[in-house]
mmCIF file of C-alpha atoms in Angstrom:
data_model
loop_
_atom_site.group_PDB
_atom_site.id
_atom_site.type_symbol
_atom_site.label_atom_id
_atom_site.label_comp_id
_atom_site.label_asym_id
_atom_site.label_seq_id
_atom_site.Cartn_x
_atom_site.Cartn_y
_atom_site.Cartn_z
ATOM 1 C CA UNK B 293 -20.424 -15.522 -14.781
ATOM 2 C CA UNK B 294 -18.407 -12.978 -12.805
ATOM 3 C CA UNK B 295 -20.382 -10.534 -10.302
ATOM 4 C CA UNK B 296 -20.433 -7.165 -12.288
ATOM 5 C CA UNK B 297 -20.770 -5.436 -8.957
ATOM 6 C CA UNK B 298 -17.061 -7.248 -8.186
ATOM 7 C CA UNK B 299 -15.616 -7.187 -11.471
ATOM 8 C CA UNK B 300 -16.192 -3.035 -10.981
ATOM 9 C CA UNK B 301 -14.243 -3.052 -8.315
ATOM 10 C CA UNK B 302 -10.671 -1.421 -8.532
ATOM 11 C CA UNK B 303 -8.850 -4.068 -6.850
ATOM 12 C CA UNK B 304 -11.072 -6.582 -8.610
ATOM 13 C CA UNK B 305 -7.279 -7.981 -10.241
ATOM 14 C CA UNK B 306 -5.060 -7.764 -7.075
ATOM 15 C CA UNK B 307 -7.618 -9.652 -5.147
ATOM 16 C CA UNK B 308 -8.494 -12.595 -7.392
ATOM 17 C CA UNK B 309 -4.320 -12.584 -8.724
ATOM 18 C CA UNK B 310 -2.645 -12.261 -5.003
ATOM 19 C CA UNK B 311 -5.172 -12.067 -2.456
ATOM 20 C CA UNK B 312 -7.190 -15.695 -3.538
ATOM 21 C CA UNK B 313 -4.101 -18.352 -4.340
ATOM 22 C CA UNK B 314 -2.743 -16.309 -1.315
ATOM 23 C CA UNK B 315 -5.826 -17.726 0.785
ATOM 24 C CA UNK B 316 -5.511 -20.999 -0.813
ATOM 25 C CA UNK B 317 -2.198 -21.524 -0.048
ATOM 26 C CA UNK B 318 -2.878 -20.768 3.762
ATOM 27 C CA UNK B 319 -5.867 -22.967 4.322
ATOM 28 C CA UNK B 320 -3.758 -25.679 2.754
ATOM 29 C CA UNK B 321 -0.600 -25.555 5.016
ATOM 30 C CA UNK B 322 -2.465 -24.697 8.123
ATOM 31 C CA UNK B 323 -4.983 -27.414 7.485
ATOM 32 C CA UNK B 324 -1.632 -29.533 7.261
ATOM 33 C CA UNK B 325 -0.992 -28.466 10.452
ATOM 34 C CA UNK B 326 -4.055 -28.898 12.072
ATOM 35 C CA UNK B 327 -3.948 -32.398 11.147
ATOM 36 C CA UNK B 328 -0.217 -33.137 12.241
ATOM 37 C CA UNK B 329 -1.533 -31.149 15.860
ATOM 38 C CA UNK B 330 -4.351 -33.442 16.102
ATOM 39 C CA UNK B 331 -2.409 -36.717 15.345
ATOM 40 C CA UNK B 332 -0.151 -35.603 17.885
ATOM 41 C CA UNK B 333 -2.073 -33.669 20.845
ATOM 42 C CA UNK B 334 -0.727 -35.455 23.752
ATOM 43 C CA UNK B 335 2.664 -34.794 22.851
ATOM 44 C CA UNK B 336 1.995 -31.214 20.709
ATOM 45 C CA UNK B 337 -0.360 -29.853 23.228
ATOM 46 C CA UNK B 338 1.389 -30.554 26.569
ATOM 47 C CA UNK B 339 2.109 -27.127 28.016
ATOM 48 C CA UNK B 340 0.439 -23.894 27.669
ATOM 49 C CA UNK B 341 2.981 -22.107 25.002
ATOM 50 C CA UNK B 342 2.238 -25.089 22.895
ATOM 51 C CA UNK B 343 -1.649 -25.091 23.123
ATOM 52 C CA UNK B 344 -1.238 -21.112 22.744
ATOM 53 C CA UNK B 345 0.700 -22.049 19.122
ATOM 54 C CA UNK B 346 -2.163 -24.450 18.357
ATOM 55 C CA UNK B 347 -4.651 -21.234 18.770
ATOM 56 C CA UNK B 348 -2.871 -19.241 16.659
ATOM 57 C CA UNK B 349 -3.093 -22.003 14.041
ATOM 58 C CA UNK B 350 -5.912 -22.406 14.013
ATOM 59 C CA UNK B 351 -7.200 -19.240 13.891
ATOM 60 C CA UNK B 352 -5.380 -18.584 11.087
ATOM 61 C CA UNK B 353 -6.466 -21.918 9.230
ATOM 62 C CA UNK B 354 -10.152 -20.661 10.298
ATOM 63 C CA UNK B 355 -9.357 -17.161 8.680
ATOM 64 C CA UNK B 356 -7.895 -18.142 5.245
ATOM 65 C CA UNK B 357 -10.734 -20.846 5.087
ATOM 66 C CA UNK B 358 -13.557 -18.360 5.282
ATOM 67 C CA UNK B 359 -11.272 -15.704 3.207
ATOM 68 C CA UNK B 360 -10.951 -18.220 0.231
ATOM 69 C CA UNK B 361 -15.115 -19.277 0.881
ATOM 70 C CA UNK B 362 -15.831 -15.425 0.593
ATOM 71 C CA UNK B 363 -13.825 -14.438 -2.333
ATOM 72 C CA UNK B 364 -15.144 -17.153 -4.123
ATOM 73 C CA UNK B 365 -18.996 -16.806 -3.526
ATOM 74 C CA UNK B 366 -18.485 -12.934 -4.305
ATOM 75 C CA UNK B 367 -16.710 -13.876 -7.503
ATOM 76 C CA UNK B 368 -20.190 -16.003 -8.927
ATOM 77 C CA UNK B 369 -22.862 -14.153 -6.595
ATOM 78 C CA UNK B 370 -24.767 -11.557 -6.425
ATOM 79 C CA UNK B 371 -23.651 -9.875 -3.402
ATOM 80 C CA UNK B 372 -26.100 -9.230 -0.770
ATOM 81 C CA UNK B 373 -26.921 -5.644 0.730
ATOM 82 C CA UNK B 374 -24.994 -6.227 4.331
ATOM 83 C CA UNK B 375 -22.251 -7.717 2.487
ATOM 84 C CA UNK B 376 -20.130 -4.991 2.962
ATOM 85 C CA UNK B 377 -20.418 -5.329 7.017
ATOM 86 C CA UNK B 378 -20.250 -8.881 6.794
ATOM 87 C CA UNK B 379 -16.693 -8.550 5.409
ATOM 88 C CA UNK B 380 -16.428 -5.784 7.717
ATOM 89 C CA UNK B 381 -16.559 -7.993 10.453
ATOM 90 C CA UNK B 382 -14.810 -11.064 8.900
ATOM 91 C CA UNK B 383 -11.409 -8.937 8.196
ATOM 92 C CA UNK B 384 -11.330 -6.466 10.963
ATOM 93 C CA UNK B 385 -12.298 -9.231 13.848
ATOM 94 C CA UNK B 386 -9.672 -11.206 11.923
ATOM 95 C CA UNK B 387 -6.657 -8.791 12.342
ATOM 96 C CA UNK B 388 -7.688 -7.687 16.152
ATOM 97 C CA UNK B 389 -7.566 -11.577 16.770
ATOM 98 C CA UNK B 390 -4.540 -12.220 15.243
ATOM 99 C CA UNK B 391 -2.926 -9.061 16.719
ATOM 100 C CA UNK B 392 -3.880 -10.801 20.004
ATOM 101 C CA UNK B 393 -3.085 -14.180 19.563
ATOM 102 C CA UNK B 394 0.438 -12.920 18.958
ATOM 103 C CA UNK B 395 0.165 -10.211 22.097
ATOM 104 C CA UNK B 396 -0.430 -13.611 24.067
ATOM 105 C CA UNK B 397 2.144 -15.793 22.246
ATOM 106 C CA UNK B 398 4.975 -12.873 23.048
ATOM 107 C CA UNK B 399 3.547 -12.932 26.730
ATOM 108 C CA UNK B 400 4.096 -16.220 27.114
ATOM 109 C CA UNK B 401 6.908 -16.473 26.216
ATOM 110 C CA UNK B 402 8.480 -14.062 28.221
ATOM 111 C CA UNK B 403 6.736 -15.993 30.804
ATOM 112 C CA UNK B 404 8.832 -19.083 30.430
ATOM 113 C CA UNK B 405 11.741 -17.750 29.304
ATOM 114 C CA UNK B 406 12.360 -15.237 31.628
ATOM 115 C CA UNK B 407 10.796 -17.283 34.993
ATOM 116 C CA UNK B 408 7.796 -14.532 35.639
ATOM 117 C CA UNK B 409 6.080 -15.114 38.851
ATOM 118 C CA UNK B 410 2.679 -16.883 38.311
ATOM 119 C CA UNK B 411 0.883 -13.750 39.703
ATOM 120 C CA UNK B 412 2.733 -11.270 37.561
ATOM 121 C CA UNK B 413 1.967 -13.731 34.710
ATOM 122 C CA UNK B 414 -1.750 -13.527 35.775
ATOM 123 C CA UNK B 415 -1.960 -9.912 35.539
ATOM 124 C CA UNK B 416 0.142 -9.786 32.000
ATOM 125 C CA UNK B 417 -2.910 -12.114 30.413
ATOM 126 C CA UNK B 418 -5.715 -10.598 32.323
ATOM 127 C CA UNK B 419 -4.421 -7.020 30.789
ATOM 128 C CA UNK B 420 -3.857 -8.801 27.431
ATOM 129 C CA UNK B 421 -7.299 -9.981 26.907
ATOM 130 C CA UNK B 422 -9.129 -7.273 28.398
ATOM 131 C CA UNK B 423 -7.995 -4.902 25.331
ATOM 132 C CA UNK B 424 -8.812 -7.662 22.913
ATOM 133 C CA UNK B 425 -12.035 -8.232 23.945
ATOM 134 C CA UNK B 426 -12.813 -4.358 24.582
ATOM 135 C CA UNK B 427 -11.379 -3.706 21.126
ATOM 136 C CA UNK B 428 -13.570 -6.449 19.581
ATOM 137 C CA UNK B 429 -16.645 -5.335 20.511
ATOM 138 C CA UNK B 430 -15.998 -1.851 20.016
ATOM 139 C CA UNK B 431 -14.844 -2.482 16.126
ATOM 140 C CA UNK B 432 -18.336 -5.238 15.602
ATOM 141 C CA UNK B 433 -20.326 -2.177 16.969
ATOM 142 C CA UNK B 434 -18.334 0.235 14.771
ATOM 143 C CA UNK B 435 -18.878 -1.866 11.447
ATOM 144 C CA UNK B 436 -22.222 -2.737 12.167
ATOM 145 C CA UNK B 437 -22.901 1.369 12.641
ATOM 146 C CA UNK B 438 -20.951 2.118 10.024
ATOM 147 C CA UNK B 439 -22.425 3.367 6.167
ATOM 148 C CA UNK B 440 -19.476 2.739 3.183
ATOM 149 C CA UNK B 441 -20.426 4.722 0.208
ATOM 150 C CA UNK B 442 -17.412 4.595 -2.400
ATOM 151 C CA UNK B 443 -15.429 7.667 -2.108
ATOM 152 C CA UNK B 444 -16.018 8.476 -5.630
ATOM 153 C CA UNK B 445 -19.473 9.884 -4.845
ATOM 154 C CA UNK B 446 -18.163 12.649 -2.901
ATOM 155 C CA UNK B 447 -16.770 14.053 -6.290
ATOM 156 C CA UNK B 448 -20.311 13.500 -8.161
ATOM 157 C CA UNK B 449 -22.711 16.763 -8.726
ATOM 158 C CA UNK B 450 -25.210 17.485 -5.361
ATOM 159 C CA UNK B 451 -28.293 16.351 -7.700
ATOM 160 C CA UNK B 452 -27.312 13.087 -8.016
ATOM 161 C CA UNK B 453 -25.498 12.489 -4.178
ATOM 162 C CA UNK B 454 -29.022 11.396 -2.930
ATOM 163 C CA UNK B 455 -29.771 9.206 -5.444
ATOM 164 C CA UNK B 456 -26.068 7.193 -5.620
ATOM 165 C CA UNK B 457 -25.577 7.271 -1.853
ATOM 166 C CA UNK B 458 -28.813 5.442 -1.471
ATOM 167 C CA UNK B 459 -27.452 2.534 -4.493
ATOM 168 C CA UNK B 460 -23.851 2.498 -3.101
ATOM 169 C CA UNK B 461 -25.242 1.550 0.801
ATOM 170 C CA UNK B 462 -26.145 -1.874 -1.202
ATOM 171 C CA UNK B 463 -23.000 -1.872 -2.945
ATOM 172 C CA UNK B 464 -20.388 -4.598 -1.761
ATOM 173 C CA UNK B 465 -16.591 -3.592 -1.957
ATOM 174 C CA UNK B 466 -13.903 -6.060 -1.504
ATOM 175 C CA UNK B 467 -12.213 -3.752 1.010
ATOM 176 C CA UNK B 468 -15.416 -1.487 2.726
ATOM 177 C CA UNK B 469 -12.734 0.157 5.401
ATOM 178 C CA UNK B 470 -11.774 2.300 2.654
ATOM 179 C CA UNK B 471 -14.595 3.797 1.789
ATOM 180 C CA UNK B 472 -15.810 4.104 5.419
ATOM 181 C CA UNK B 473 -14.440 7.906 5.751
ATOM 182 C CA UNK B 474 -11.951 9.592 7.711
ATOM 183 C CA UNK B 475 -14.560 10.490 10.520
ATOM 184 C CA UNK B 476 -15.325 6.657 10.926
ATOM 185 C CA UNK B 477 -14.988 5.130 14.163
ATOM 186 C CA UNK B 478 -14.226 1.947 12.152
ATOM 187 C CA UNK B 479 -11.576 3.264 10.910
ATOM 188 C CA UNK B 480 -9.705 5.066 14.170
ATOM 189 C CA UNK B 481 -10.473 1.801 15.986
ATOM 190 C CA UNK B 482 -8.347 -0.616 13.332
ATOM 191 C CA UNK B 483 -5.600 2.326 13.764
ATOM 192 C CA UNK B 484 -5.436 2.175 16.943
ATOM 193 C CA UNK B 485 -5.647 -1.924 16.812
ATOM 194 C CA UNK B 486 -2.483 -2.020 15.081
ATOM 195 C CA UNK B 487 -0.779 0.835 16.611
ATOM 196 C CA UNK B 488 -1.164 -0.772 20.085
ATOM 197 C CA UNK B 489 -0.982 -4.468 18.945
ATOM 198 C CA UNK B 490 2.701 -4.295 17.303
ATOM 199 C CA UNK B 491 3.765 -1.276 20.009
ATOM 200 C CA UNK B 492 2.855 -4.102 22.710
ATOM 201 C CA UNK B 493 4.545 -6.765 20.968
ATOM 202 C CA UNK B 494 7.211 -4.509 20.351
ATOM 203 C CA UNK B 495 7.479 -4.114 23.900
ATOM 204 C CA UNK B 496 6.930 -7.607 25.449
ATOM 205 C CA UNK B 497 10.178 -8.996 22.857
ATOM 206 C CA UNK B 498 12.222 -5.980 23.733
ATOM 207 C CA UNK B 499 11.674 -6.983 27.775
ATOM 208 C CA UNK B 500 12.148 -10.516 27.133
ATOM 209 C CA UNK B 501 15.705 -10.066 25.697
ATOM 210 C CA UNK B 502 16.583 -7.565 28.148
ATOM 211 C CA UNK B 503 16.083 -9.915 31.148
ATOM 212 C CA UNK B 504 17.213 -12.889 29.399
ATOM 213 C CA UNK B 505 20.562 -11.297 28.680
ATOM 214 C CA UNK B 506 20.931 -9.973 32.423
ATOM 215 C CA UNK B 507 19.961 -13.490 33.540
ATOM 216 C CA UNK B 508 22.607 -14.996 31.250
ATOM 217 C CA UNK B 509 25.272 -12.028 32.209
ATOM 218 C CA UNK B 510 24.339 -13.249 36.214
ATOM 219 C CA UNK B 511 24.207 -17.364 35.851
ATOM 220 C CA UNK B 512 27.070 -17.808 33.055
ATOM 221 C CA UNK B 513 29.866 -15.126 34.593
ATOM 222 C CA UNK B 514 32.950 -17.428 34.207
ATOM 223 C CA UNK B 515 35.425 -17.074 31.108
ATOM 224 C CA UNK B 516 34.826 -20.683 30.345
ATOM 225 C CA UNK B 517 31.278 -20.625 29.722
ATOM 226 C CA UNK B 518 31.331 -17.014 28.131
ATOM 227 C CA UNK B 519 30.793 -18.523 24.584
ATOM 228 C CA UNK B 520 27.982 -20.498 25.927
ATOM 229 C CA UNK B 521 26.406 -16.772 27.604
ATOM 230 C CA UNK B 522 27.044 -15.291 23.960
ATOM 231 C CA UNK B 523 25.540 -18.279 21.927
ATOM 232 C CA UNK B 524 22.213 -18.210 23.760
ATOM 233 C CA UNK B 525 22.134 -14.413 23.310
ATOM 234 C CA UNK B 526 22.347 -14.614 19.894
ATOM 235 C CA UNK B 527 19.475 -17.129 20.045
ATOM 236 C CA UNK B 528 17.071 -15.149 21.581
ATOM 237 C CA UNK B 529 18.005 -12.038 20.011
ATOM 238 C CA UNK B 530 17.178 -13.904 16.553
ATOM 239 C CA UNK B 531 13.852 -14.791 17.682
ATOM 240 C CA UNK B 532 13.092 -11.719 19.103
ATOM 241 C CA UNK B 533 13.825 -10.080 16.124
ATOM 242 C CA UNK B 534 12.021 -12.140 13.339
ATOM 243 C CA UNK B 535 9.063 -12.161 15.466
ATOM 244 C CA UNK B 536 8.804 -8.768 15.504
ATOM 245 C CA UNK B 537 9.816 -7.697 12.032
ATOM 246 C CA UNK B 538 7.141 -10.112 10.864
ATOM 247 C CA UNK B 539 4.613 -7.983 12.979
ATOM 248 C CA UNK B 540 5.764 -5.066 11.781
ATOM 249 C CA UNK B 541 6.251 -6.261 8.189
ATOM 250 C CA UNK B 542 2.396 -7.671 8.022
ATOM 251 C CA UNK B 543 0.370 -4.790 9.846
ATOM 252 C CA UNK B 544 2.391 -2.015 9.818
ATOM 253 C CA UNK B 545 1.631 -1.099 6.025
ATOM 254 C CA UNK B 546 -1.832 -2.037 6.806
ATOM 255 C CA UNK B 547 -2.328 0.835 9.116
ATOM 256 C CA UNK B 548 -0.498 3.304 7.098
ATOM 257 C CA UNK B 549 -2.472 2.414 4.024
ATOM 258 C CA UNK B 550 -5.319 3.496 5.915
ATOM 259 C CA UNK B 551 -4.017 7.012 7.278
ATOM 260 C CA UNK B 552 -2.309 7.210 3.208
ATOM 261 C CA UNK B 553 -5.691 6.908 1.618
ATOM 262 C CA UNK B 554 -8.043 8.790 3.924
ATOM 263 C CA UNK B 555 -5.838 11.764 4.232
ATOM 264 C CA UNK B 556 -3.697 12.337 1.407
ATOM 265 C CA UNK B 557 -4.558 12.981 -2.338
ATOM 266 C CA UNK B 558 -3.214 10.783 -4.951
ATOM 267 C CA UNK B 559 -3.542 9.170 -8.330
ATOM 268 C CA UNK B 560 -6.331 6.159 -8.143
ATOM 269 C CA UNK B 561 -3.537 4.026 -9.682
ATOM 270 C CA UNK B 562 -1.496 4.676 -6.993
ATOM 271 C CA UNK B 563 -4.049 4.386 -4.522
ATOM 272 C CA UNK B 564 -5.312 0.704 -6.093
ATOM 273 C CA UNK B 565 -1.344 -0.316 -5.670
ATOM 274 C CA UNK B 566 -1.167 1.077 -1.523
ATOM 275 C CA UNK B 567 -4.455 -0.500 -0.772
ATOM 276 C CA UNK B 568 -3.319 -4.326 -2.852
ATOM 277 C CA UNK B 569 -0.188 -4.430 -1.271
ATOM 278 C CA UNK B 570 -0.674 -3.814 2.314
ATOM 279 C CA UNK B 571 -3.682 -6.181 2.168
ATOM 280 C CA UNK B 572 -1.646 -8.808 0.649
ATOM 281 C CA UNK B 573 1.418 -8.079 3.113
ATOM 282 C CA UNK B 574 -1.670 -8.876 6.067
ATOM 283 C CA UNK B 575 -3.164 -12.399 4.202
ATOM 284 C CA UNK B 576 0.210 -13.187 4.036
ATOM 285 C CA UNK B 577 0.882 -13.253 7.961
ATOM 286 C CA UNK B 578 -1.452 -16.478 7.725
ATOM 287 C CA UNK B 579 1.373 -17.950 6.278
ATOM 288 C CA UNK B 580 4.675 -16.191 7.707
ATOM 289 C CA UNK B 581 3.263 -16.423 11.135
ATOM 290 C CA UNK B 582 2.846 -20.942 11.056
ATOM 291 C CA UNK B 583 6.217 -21.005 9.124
ATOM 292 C CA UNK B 584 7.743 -18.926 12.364
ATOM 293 C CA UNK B 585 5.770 -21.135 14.769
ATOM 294 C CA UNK B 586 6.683 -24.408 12.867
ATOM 295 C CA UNK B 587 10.859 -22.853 12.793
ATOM 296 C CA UNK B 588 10.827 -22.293 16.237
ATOM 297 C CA UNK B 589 8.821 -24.890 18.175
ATOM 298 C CA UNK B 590 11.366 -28.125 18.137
ATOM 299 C CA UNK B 591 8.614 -31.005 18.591
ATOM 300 C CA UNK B 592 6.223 -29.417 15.947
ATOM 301 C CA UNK B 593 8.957 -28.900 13.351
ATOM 302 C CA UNK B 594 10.035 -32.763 13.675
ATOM 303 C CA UNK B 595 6.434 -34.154 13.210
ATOM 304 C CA UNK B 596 5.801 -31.695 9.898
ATOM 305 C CA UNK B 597 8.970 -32.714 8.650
ATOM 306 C CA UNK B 598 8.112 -36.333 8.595
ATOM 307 C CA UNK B 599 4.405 -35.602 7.394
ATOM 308 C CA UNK B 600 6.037 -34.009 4.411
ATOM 309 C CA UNK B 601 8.738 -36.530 3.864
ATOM 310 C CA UNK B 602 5.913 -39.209 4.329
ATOM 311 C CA UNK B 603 4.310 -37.059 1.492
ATOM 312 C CA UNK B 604 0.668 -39.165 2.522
ATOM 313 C CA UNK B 605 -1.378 -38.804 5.822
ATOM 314 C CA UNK B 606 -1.353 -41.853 8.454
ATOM 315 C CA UNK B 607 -4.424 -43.015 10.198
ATOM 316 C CA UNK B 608 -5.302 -41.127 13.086
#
């Protein structure tokens, strides 16, 4: 029998109709790929951009894993009272740790595609990893701080705010950061996460096709191999370009939805429809982001294309 605590819930339908086959789907293909990087590790793994892809795999195998696990036990539980900062943690952790895994992955490639000194290179990762883990532990301390009560008790009669803001600290929601307040901590620091996650990313693909073009306008100056000079631009242009709209595509909304529904006034309908979408558009990077990794990376493409055209699994 469903949860009526869940069922109440006014994205009760989005989540179990997009946000659960959604989950499902991802912990299938990643898993898929897990298996094909394992089977393959010595020639997969080799070089750092490679075991940086396998990371970011993983992690998002990991994430859809416990995603589909959580919806699930909350669909046939009861919930328990920290629920809501368990998810907390689960889906705010999860972004910041995408957001870097992809901060790193941009990095490095820059790295190797535009030559960067090993000492610049140093300093580009130390940076990188600093915010992530400063950002990490100030969003766990934030949710684990934090009190959600729905924002529907704000409209109730003064009599009764004691009494329901006591019950709703036990009540799980399937998205708490919306009910955490405008005032929250929690919610400034995811903000911020995304607003300096894509604006680095931004950055780091906008650099790396900047030198990569002056390179190419410097070693490929003759007329003859002109074509060649504008064929490779094209290339990295193009992967610029999808990397970043996917960045943009996935966590943009995601941050927006957050300044939409803590600031603005508007129709719960509407509000139900802001909040589904841009948490669908982030559940769905699990998937966009291994299909990008998977298009780009030569090796890794040939070995899933045989472990598809195989359609069975060979002995490790």
């Amino acid at each position: 029998m469903v949860s009526p605590a869940i069922e109440a819930d006014p994205i009760f339908y989005p989540v179990y109709c997009l946000f659960l086959p959604t989950c499902i789907i991802a912990a299938l293909f990643n898993a898929s790929l897990v298996y094909v990087l394992v089977r393959g590790r010595d020639k997969l793994l080799a070089v750092r951009l490679d075991q940086i892809v396998a990371a970011l795999i993983c992690v998002c195998f990991f994430r859809s894993f416990i995603s589909t696990v959580r919806y699930i036990l909350l669909l046939f539980r009861d919930p328990l009272p920290s629920g809501n900062k368990l998810i907390g943690v689960h889906g705010s952790l999860g972004v910041c740790l995408m957001l870097s895994l992809h901060m790193i992955l941009a990095i490095e490639r820059h790295v190797v595609l535009c030559q960067v000194e090993s000492r610049r290179s140093r300093m580009y990762y130390a940076a990188s990893l600093s915010v992530c883990f400063l950002l990490s532990f100030a969003i766990l301390v934030a949710v684990v701080n934090s009190v959600s009560p729905p924002i529907t008790l704000l409209q109730q009669p003064p009599s009764l705010l004691t009494e329901n803001l006591q019950e709703s600290s036990n009540k799980v929601t399937l998205d708490p950061i919306f009910h955490a307040g405008r005032n929250s901590s929690w919610l400034w620091l995811m903000i911020a996460t995304c607003v300096i996650g894509i604006s680095g990313i931004l950055l780091v693909y906008r650099k790396t096709y900047a030198k990569m073009t002056a390179q190419l306008r410097e070693n490929l100056a003759s007329h003859r191999e002109e074509r060649l000079r504008l064929f490779l631009e094209q290339k990295v242009l193009k992967s610029c370009i999808i990397m970043s709209l996917t960045m943009i595509c996935c966590y943009l909304p995601g941050a927006i939805s957050l300044v939409v529904s803590n600031w603005l006034t508007m129709d719960s309908t509407v509000l139900v429809w802001i909040r589904s979408i841009s948490g669908e558009l982030i559940l769905l990077d699990l998937i966009v982001s291994p299909v990008m990794i998977v298009f780009f990376q030569t090796n890794l493409r040939a070995e899933v294309s045989k472990l598809y055209r195989w359609g069975k699994f060979v002995e490790l």
